[in-house]
CSV table of C-alpha atoms and ligand atoms in Angstrom, one decimal:
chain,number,residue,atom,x,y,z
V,1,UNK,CA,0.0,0.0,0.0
V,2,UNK,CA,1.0,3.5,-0.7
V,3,UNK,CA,0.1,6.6,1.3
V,4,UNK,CA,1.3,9.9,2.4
V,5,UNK,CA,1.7,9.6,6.1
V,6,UNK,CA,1.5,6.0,8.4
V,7,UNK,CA,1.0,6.6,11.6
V,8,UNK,CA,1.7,3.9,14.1
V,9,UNK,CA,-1.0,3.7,17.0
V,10,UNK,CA,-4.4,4.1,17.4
V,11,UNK,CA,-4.9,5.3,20.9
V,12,UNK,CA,-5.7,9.7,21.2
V,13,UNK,CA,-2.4,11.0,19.7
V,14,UNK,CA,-2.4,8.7,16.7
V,15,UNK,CA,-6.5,8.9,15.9
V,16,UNK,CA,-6.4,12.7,16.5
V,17,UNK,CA,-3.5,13.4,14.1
V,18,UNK,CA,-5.4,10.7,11.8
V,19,UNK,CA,-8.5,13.3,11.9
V,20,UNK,CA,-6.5,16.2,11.3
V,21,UNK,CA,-4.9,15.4,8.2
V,22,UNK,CA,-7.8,13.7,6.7
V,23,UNK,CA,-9.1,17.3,7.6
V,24,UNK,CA,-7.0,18.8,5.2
V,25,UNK,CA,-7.1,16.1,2.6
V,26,UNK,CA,-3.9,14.1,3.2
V,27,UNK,CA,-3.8,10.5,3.0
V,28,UNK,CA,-2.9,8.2,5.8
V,29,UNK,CA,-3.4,5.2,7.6
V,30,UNK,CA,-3.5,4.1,11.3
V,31,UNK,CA,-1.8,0.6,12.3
V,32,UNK,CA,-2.8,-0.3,16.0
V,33,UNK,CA,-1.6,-3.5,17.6
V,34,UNK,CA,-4.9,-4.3,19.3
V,35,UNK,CA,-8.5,-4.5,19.3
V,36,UNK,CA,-10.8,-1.2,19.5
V,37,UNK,CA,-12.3,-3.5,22.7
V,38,UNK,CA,-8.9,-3.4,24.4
V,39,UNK,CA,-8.1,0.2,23.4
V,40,UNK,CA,-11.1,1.5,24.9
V,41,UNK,CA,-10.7,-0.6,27.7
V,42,UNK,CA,-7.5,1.2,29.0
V,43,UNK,CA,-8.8,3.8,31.9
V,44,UNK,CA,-6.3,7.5,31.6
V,45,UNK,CA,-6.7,10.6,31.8
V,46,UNK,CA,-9.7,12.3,32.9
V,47,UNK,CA,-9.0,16.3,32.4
V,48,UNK,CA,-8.7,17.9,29.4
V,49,UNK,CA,-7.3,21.2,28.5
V,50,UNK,CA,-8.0,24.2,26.1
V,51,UNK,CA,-6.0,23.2,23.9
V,52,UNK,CA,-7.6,19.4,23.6
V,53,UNK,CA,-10.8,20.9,23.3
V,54,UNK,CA,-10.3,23.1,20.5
V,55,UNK,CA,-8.7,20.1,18.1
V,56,UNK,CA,-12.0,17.9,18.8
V,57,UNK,CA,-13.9,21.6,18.1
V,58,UNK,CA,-11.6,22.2,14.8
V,59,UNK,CA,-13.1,18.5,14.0
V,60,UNK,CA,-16.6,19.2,14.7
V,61,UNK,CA,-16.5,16.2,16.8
V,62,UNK,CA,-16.8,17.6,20.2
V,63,UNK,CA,-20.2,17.6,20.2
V,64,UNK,CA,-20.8,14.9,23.2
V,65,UNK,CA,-18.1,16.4,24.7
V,66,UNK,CA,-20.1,19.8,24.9
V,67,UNK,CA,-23.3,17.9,26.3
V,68,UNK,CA,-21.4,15.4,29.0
V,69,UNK,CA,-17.8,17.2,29.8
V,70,UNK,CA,-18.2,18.8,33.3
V,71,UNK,CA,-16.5,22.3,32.6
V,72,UNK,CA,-13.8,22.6,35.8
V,73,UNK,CA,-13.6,26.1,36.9
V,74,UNK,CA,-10.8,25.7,40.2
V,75,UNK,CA,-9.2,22.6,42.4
V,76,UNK,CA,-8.1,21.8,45.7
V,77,UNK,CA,-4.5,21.1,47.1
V,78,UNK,CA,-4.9,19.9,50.7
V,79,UNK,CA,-2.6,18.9,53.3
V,80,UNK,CA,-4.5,17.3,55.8
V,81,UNK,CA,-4.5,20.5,57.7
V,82,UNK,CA,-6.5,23.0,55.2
V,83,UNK,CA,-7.8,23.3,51.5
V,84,UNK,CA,-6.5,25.5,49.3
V,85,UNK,CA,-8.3,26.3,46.1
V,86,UNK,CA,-7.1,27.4,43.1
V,87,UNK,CA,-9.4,29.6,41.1
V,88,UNK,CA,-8.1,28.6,37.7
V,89,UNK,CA,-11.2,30.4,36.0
V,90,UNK,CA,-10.8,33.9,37.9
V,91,UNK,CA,-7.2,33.8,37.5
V,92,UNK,CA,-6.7,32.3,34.0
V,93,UNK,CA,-9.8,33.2,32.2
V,94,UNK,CA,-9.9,29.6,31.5
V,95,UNK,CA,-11.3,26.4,32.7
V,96,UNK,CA,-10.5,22.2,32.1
V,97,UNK,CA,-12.8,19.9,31.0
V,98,UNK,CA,-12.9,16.7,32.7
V,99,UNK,CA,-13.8,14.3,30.1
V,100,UNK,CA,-12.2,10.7,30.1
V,101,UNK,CA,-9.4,9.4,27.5
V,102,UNK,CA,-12.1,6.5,26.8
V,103,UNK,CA,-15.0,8.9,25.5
V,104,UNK,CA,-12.4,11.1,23.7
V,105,UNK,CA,-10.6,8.1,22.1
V,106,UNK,CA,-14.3,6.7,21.2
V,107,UNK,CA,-15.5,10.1,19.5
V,108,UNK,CA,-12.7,10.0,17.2
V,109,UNK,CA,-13.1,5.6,16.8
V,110,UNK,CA,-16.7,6.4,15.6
V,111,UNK,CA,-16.1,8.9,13.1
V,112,UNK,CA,-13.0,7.2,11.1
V,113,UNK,CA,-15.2,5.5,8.7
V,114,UNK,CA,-17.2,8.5,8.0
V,115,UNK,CA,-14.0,10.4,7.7
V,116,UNK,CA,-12.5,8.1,5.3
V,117,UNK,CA,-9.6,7.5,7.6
V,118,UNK,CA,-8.6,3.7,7.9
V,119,UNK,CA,-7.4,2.3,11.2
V,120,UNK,CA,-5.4,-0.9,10.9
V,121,UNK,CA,-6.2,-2.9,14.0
V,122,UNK,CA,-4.7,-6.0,15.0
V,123,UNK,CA,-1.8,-4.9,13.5
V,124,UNK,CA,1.4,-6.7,14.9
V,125,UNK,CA,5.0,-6.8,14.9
V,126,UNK,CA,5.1,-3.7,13.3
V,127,UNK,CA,8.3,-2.5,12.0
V,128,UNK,CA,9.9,0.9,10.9
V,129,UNK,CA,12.2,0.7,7.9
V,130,UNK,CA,14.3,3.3,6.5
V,131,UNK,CA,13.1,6.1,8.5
V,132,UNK,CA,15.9,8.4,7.9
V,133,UNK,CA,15.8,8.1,4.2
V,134,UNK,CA,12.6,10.3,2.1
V,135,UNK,CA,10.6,7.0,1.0
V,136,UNK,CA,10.5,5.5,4.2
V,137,UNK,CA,8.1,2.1,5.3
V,138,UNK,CA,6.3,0.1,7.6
V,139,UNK,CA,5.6,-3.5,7.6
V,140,UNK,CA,3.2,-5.3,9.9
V,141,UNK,CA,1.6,-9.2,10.2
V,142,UNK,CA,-1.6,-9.4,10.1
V,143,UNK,CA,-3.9,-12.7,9.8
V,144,UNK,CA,-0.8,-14.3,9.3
V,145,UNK,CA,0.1,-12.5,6.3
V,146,UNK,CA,2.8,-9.7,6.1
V,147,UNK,CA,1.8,-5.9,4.6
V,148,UNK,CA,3.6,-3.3,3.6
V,149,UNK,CA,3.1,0.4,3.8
V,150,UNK,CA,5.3,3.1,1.6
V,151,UNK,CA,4.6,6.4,3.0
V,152,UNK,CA,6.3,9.8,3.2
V,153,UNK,CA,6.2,9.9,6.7
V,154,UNK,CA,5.4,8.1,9.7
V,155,UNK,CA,4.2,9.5,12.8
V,156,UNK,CA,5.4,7.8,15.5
V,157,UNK,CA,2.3,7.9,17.9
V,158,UNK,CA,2.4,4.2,19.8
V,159,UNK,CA,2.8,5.2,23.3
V,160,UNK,CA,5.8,4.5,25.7
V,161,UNK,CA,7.0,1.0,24.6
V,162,UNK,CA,5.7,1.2,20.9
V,163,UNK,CA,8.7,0.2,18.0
V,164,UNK,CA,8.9,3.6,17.0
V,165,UNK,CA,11.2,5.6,19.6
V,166,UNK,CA,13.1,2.2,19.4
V,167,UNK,CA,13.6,2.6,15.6
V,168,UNK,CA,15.8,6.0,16.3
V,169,UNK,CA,19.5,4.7,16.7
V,170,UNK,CA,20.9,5.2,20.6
V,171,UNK,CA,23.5,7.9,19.4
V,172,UNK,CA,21.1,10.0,17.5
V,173,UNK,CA,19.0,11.3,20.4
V,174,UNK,CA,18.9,12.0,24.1
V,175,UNK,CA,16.7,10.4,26.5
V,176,UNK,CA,15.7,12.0,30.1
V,177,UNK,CA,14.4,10.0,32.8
V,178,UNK,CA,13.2,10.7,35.9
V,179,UNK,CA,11.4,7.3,38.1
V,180,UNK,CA,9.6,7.8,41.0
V,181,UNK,CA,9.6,5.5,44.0
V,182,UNK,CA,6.2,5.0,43.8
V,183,UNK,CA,2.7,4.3,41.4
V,184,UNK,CA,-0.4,5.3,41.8
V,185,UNK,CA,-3.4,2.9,42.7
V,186,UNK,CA,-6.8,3.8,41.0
V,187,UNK,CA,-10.0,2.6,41.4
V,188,UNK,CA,-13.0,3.8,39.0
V,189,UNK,CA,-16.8,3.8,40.5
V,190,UNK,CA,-20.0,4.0,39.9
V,191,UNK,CA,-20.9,6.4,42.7
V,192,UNK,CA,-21.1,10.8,42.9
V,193,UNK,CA,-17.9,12.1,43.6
V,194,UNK,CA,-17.5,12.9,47.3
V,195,UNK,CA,-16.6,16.6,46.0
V,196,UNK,CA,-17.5,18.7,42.7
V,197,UNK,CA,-13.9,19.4,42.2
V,198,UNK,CA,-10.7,17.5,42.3
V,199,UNK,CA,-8.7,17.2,45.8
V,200,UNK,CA,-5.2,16.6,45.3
V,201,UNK,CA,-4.0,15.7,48.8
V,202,UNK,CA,-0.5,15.4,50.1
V,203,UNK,CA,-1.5,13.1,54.0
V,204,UNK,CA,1.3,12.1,56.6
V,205,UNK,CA,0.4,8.5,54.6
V,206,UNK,CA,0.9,9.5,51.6
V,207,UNK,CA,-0.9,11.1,48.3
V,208,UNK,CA,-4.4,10.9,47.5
V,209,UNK,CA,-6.9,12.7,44.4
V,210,UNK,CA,-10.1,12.2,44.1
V,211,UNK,CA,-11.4,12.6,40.8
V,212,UNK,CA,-14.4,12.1,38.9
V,213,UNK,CA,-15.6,10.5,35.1
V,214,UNK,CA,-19.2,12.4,35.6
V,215,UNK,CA,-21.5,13.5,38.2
V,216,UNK,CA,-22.4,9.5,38.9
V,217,UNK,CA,-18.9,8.2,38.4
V,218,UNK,CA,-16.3,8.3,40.3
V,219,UNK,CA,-12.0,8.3,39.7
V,220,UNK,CA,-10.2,7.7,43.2
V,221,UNK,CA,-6.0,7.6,43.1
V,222,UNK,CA,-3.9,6.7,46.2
V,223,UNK,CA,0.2,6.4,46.0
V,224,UNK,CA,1.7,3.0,46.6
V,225,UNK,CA,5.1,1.2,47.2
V,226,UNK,CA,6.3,-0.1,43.7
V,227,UNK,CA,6.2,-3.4,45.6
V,228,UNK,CA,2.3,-3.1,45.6
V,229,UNK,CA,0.2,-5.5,44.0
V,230,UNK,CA,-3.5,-4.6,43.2
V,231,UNK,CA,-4.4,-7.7,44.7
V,232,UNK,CA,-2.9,-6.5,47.9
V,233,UNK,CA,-5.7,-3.5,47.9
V,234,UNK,CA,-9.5,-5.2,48.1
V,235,UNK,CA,-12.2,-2.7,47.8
V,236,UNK,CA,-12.6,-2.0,51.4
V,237,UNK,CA,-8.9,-1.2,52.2
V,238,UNK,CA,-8.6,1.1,49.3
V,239,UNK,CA,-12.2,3.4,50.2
V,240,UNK,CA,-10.2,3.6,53.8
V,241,UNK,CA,-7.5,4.6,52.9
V,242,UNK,CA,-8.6,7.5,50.6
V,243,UNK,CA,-11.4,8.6,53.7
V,244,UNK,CA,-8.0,9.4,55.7
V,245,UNK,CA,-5.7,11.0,53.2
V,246,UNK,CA,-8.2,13.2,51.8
V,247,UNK,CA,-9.4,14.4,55.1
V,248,UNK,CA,-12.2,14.4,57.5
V,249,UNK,CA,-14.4,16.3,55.1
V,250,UNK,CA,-13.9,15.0,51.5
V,251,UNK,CA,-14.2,11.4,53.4
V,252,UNK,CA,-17.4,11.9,55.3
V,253,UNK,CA,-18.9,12.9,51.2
V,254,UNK,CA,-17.1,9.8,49.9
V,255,UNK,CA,-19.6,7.1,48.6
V,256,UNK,CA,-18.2,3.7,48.5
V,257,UNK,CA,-18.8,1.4,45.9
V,258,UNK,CA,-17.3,-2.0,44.3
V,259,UNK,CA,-14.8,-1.2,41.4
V,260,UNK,CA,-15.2,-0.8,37.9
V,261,UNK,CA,-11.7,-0.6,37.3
V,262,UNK,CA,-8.7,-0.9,39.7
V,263,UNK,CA,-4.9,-0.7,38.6
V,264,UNK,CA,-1.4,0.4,39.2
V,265,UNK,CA,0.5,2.8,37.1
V,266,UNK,CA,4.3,3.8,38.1
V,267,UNK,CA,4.9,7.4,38.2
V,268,UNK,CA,8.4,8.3,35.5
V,269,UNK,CA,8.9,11.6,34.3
V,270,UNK,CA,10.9,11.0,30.7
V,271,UNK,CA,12.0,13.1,27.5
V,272,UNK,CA,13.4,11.6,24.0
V,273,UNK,CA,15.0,14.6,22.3
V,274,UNK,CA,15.1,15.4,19.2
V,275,UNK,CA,11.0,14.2,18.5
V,276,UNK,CA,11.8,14.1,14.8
V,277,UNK,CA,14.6,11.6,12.9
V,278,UNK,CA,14.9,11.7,9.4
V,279,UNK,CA,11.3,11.1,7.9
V,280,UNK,CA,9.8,9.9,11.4
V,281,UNK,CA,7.9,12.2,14.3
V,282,UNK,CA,7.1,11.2,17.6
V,283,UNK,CA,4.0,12.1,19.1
V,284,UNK,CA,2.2,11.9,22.5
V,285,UNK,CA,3.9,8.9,25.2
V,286,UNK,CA,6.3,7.7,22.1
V,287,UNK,CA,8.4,10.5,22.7
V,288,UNK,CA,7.7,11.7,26.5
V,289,UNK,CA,6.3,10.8,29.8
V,290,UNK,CA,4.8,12.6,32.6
V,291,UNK,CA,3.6,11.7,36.1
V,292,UNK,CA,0.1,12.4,36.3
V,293,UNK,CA,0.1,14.5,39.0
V,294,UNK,CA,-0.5,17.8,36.2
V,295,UNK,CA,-3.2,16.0,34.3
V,296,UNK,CA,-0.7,16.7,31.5
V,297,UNK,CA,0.0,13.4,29.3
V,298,UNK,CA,-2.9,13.7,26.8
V,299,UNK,CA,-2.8,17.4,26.9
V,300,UNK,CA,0.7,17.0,26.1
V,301,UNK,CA,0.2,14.2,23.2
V,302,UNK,CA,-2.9,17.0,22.2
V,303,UNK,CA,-0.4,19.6,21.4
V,304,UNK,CA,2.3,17.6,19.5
V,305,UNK,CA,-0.2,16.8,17.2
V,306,UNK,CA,-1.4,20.5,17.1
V,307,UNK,CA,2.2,20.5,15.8
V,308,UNK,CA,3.0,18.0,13.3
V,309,UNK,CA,-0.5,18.5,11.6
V,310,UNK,CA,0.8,22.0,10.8
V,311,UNK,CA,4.1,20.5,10.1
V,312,UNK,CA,3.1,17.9,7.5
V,313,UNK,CA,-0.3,20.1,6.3
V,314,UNK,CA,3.1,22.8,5.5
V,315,UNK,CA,4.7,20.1,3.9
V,316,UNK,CA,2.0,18.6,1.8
V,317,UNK,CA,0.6,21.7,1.1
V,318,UNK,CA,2.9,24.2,0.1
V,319,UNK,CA,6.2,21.8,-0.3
V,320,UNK,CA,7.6,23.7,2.8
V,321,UNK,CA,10.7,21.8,4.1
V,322,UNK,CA,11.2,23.8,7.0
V,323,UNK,CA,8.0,23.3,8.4
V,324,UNK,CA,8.8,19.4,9.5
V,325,UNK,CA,12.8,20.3,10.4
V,326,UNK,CA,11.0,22.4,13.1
V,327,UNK,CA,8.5,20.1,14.7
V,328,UNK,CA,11.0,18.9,17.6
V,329,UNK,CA,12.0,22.2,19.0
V,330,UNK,CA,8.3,23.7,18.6
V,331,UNK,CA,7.0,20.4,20.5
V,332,UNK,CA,9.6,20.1,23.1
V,333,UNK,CA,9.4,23.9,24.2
V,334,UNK,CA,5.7,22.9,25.2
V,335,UNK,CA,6.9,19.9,26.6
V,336,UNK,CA,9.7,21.1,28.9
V,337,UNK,CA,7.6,23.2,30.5
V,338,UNK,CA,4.4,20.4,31.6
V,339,UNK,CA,7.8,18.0,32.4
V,340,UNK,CA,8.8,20.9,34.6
V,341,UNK,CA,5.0,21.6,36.5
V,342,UNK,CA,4.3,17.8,36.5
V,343,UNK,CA,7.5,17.0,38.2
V,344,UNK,CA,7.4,20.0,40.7
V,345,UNK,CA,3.4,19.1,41.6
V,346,UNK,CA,4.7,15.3,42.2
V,347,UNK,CA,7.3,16.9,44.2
V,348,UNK,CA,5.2,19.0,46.5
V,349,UNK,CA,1.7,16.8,46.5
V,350,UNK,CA,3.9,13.2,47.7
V,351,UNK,CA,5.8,12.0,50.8
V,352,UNK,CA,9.4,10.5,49.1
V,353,UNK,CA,10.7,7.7,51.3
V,354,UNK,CA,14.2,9.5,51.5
V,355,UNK,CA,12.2,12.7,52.3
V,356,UNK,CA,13.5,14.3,56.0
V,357,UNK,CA,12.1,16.5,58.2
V,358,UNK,CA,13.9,18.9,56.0
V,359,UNK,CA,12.0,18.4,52.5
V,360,UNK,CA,8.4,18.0,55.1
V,361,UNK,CA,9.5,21.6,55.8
V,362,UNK,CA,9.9,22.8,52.1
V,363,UNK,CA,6.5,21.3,51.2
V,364,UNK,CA,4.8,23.0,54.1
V,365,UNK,CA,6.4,26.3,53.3
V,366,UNK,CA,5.7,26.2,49.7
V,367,UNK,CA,2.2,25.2,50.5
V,368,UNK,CA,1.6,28.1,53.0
V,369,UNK,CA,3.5,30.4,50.0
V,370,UNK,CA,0.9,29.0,48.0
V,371,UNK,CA,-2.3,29.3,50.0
V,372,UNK,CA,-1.0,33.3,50.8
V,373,UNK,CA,-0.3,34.5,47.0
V,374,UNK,CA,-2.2,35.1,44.1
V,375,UNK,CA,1.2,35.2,42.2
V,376,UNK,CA,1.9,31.8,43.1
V,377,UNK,CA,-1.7,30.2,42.2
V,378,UNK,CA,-1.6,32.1,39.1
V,379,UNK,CA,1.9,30.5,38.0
V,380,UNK,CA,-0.2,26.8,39.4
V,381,UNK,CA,-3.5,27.6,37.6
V,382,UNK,CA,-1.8,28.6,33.6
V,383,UNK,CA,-0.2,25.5,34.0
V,384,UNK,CA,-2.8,23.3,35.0
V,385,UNK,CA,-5.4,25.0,32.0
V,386,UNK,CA,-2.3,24.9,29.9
V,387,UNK,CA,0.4,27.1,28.7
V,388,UNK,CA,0.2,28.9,25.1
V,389,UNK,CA,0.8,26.7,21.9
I,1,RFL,P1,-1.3,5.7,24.1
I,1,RFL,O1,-2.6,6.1,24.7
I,1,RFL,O2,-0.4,4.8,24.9
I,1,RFL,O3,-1.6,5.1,22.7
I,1,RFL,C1,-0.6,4.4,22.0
I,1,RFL,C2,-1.2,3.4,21.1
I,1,RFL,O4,-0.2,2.8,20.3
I,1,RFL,C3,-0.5,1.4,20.3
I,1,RFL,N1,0.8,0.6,20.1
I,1,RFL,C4,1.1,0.0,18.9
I,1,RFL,N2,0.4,0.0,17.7
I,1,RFL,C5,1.0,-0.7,16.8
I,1,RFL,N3,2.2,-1.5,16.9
I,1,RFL,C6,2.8,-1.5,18.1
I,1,RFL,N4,3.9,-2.2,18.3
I,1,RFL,C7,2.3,-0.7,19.2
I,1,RFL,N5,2.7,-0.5,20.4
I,1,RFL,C8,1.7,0.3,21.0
I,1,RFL,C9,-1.1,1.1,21.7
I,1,RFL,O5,-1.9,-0.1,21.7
I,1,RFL,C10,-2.0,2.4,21.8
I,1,RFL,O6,-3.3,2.2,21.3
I,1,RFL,O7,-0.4,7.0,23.7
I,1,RFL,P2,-0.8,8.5,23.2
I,1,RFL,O8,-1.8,8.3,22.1
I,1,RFL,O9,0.4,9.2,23.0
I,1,RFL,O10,-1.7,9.1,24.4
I,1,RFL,C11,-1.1,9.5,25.6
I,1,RFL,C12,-2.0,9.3,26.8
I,1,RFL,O11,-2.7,8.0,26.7
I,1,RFL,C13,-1.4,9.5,28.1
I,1,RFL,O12,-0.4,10.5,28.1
I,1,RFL,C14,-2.4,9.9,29.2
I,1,RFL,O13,-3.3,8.9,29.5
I,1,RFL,C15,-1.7,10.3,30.5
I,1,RFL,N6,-2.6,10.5,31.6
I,1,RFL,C16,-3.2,11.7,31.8
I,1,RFL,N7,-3.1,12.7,30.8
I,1,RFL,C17,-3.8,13.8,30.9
I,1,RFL,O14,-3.7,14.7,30.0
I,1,RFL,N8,-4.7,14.1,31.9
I,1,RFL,C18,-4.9,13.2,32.9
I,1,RFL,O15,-5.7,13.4,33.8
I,1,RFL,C19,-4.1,12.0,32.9
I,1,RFL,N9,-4.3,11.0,33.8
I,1,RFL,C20,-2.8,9.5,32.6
I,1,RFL,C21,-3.6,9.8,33.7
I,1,RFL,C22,-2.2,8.3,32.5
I,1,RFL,C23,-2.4,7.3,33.5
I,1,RFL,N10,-1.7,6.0,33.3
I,1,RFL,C24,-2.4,4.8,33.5
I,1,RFL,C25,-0.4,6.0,32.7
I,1,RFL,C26,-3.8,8.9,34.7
I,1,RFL,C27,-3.2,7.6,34.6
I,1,RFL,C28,-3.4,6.6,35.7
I,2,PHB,C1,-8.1,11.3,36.4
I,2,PHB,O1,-9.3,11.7,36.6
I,2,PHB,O2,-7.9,10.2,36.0
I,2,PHB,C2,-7.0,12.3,36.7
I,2,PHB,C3,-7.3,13.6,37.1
I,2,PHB,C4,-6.3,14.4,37.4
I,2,PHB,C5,-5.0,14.0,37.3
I,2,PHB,C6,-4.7,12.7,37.0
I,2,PHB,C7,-5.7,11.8,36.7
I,2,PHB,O3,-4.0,14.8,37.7
């Protein structure tokens, strides 16, 4: 097969960037590795900035978004001691959706055949060949048989252990890592959220947020020992635990109820620089990582796309070179900066095991800082709605 762009990966970044160019009337195709089923299946992120928005509204396919996304307009920080709430709609102008990954992800699913954009699924052992050359391809099995595609481009867009990061030779880029002692352990319900906004909670035990899906459903998170198990949490230990680390008030609005969903994700904050080698862009989790402490991973995957649709719709359009050779500093400029607010939330909002009375101190302070200046909950609240593209 012969196209103008492959993109490897089906999950937001890959079906969004699908979208876009289909938008604008270049041809692509989307190879996934799994079922819709399992894609859908996979629980994320749950708040959705501006920017986010704005691509599902430039596809006119935002409309369930409109009618069920609860429109955020602040958030709490607690400490087990106070609240502190920051007004991200008085001082940003702005607000965040909270949306799940799952509705987003299955907005863009139902409109591909509509959209003439074809999604490859069950797509394995995909590889990447000749990437740094201009007539680059991808093979993949499927049913047994092998396929090729022969593309101008691919867009790398197959999360965190997808081929395509791999396919970039060790010497030719830089990788930043940053793991975190712990993961967090989330359980999904079908019961109100115990408050209309989200509590991120730094406890003497350790971190907590409760979150929410919609008015009925509810997201919990607490932060575990790597060593954790999510057999080692049953229902019952897990709805105690978060009634103490969020506080005597969130816990005496928390509804219990058996889980939906309950799983462990470790917390890593990681960079691959450049994003772009040869004919090849990364885009979303292929090329970066961020604890989800900022609500930023999707956002972040959002905005690369933002990106390389403009750099390939350049391309495509008006044979403009330049426009893909600066993909990877535009995208990483954006992505510095959520790297730098996720990691510094994650630092403040969680108890580190080789944290001292010395780093308990530096939290408090910076909370108290926090809780007394507009200055600093205005530098919190255009981060967390998102900084400029
Ligand atoms: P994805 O979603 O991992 O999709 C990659 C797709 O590529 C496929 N794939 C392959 N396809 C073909 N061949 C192969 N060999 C392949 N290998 C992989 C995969 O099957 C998959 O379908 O990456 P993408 O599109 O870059 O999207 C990134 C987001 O999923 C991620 O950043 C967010 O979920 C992170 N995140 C959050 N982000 C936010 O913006 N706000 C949040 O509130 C938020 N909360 C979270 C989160 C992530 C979490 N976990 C579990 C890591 C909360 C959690 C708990
Ligand atoms: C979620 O609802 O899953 C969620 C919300 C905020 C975060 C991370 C996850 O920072």
């Amino acid at each position: 097969m012969k196209t103008q762009v492959c993109i490897v990966g089906a999950g937001p970044a890959g079906l969004l960037l699908g979208h876009l160019l289909r938008l604008q009337g270049i041809e692509c195709v989307v190879l996934e590795r799994r079922t819709p089923d399992y894609v859908l299946g996979r629980i994320r992120a749950g708040v959705l900035e501006n920017i986010t928005v704005s691509l599902m509204e430039r596809l006119g396919l935002d409309a369930r978004l409109k009618a069920e996304g609860l429109p955020h307009a602040g958030f709490n920080l607690a400490d087990g001691e106070r609240m502190i709430r920051i007004d991200i709609a008085e001082l940003t102008g702005q607000q965040v959706v909270v949306y799940g990954q799952t509705e987003l992800t299955r907005d863009l699913m139902d409109a591909c055949e509509e959209r003439d954009l074809e999604v490859v699924y069950g797509a394995e052992d995909v590889a990447l060949v000749d990437i740094e050359s201009d007539t680059p391809k991808v093979t993949y099995l499927r049913d047994g048989v092998r396929h090729r595609v022969e593309c101008r481009f691919i867009a790398g867009c197959d999360g965190f252990h997808g081929p395509s990061r791999q396919a970039i030779p060790a010497d030719r880029g830089q990788a930043y890592e940053k793991v975190y002692p712990f993961g967090w352990l989330g359980i999904l319900a079908e019961v109100p959220p115990c408050n209309h906004e989200l509590i991120y909670s730094n406890h003497e035990r350790g971190f907590a947020l409760a979150s929410m899906r919609s008015e009925a459903r509810s997201r919990y998170y607490v932060d575990v020992p790597l060593t954790d198990r999510v057999e080692d949490w049953d229902d019952e230990r897990l709805w105690d635990e978060l009634a103490v680390r969020l506080g005597p008030e969130a816990a005496a609005n928390i509804t219990r109820g058996p889980a939906l969903e309950k799983s462990i994700a470790p917390l890593r904050s990681y960079v691959f620089a450049p994003m772009r080698f040869g004919s090849l862009l990364l885009c979303g989790d292929a090329a970066h990582i961020v604890p989800p402490t900022g609500a930023k991973g999707l956002n972040l995957a959002a905005s690369d796309v933002y990106y390389a649709a403009e750099s390939l719709t350049g391309f495509f359009g008006r044979s403009d070179n330049d426009a893909v050779a600066g993909y990877s500093d535009k995208a990483l400029s954006r992505v510095w900066k959520a790297e730098r607010f996720s990691w510094s939330l994650t630092k403040l909002m969680h108890r580190f095991p080789e944290d001292g009375p010395f780093e308990r101190a530096m939290q408090k302070a910076e909370l108290d800082y926090i809780a007394s200046s507009r200055a600093a909950q205005t530098s919190i609240a255009e981060n967390y709605v998102g900084l400029p593209l």
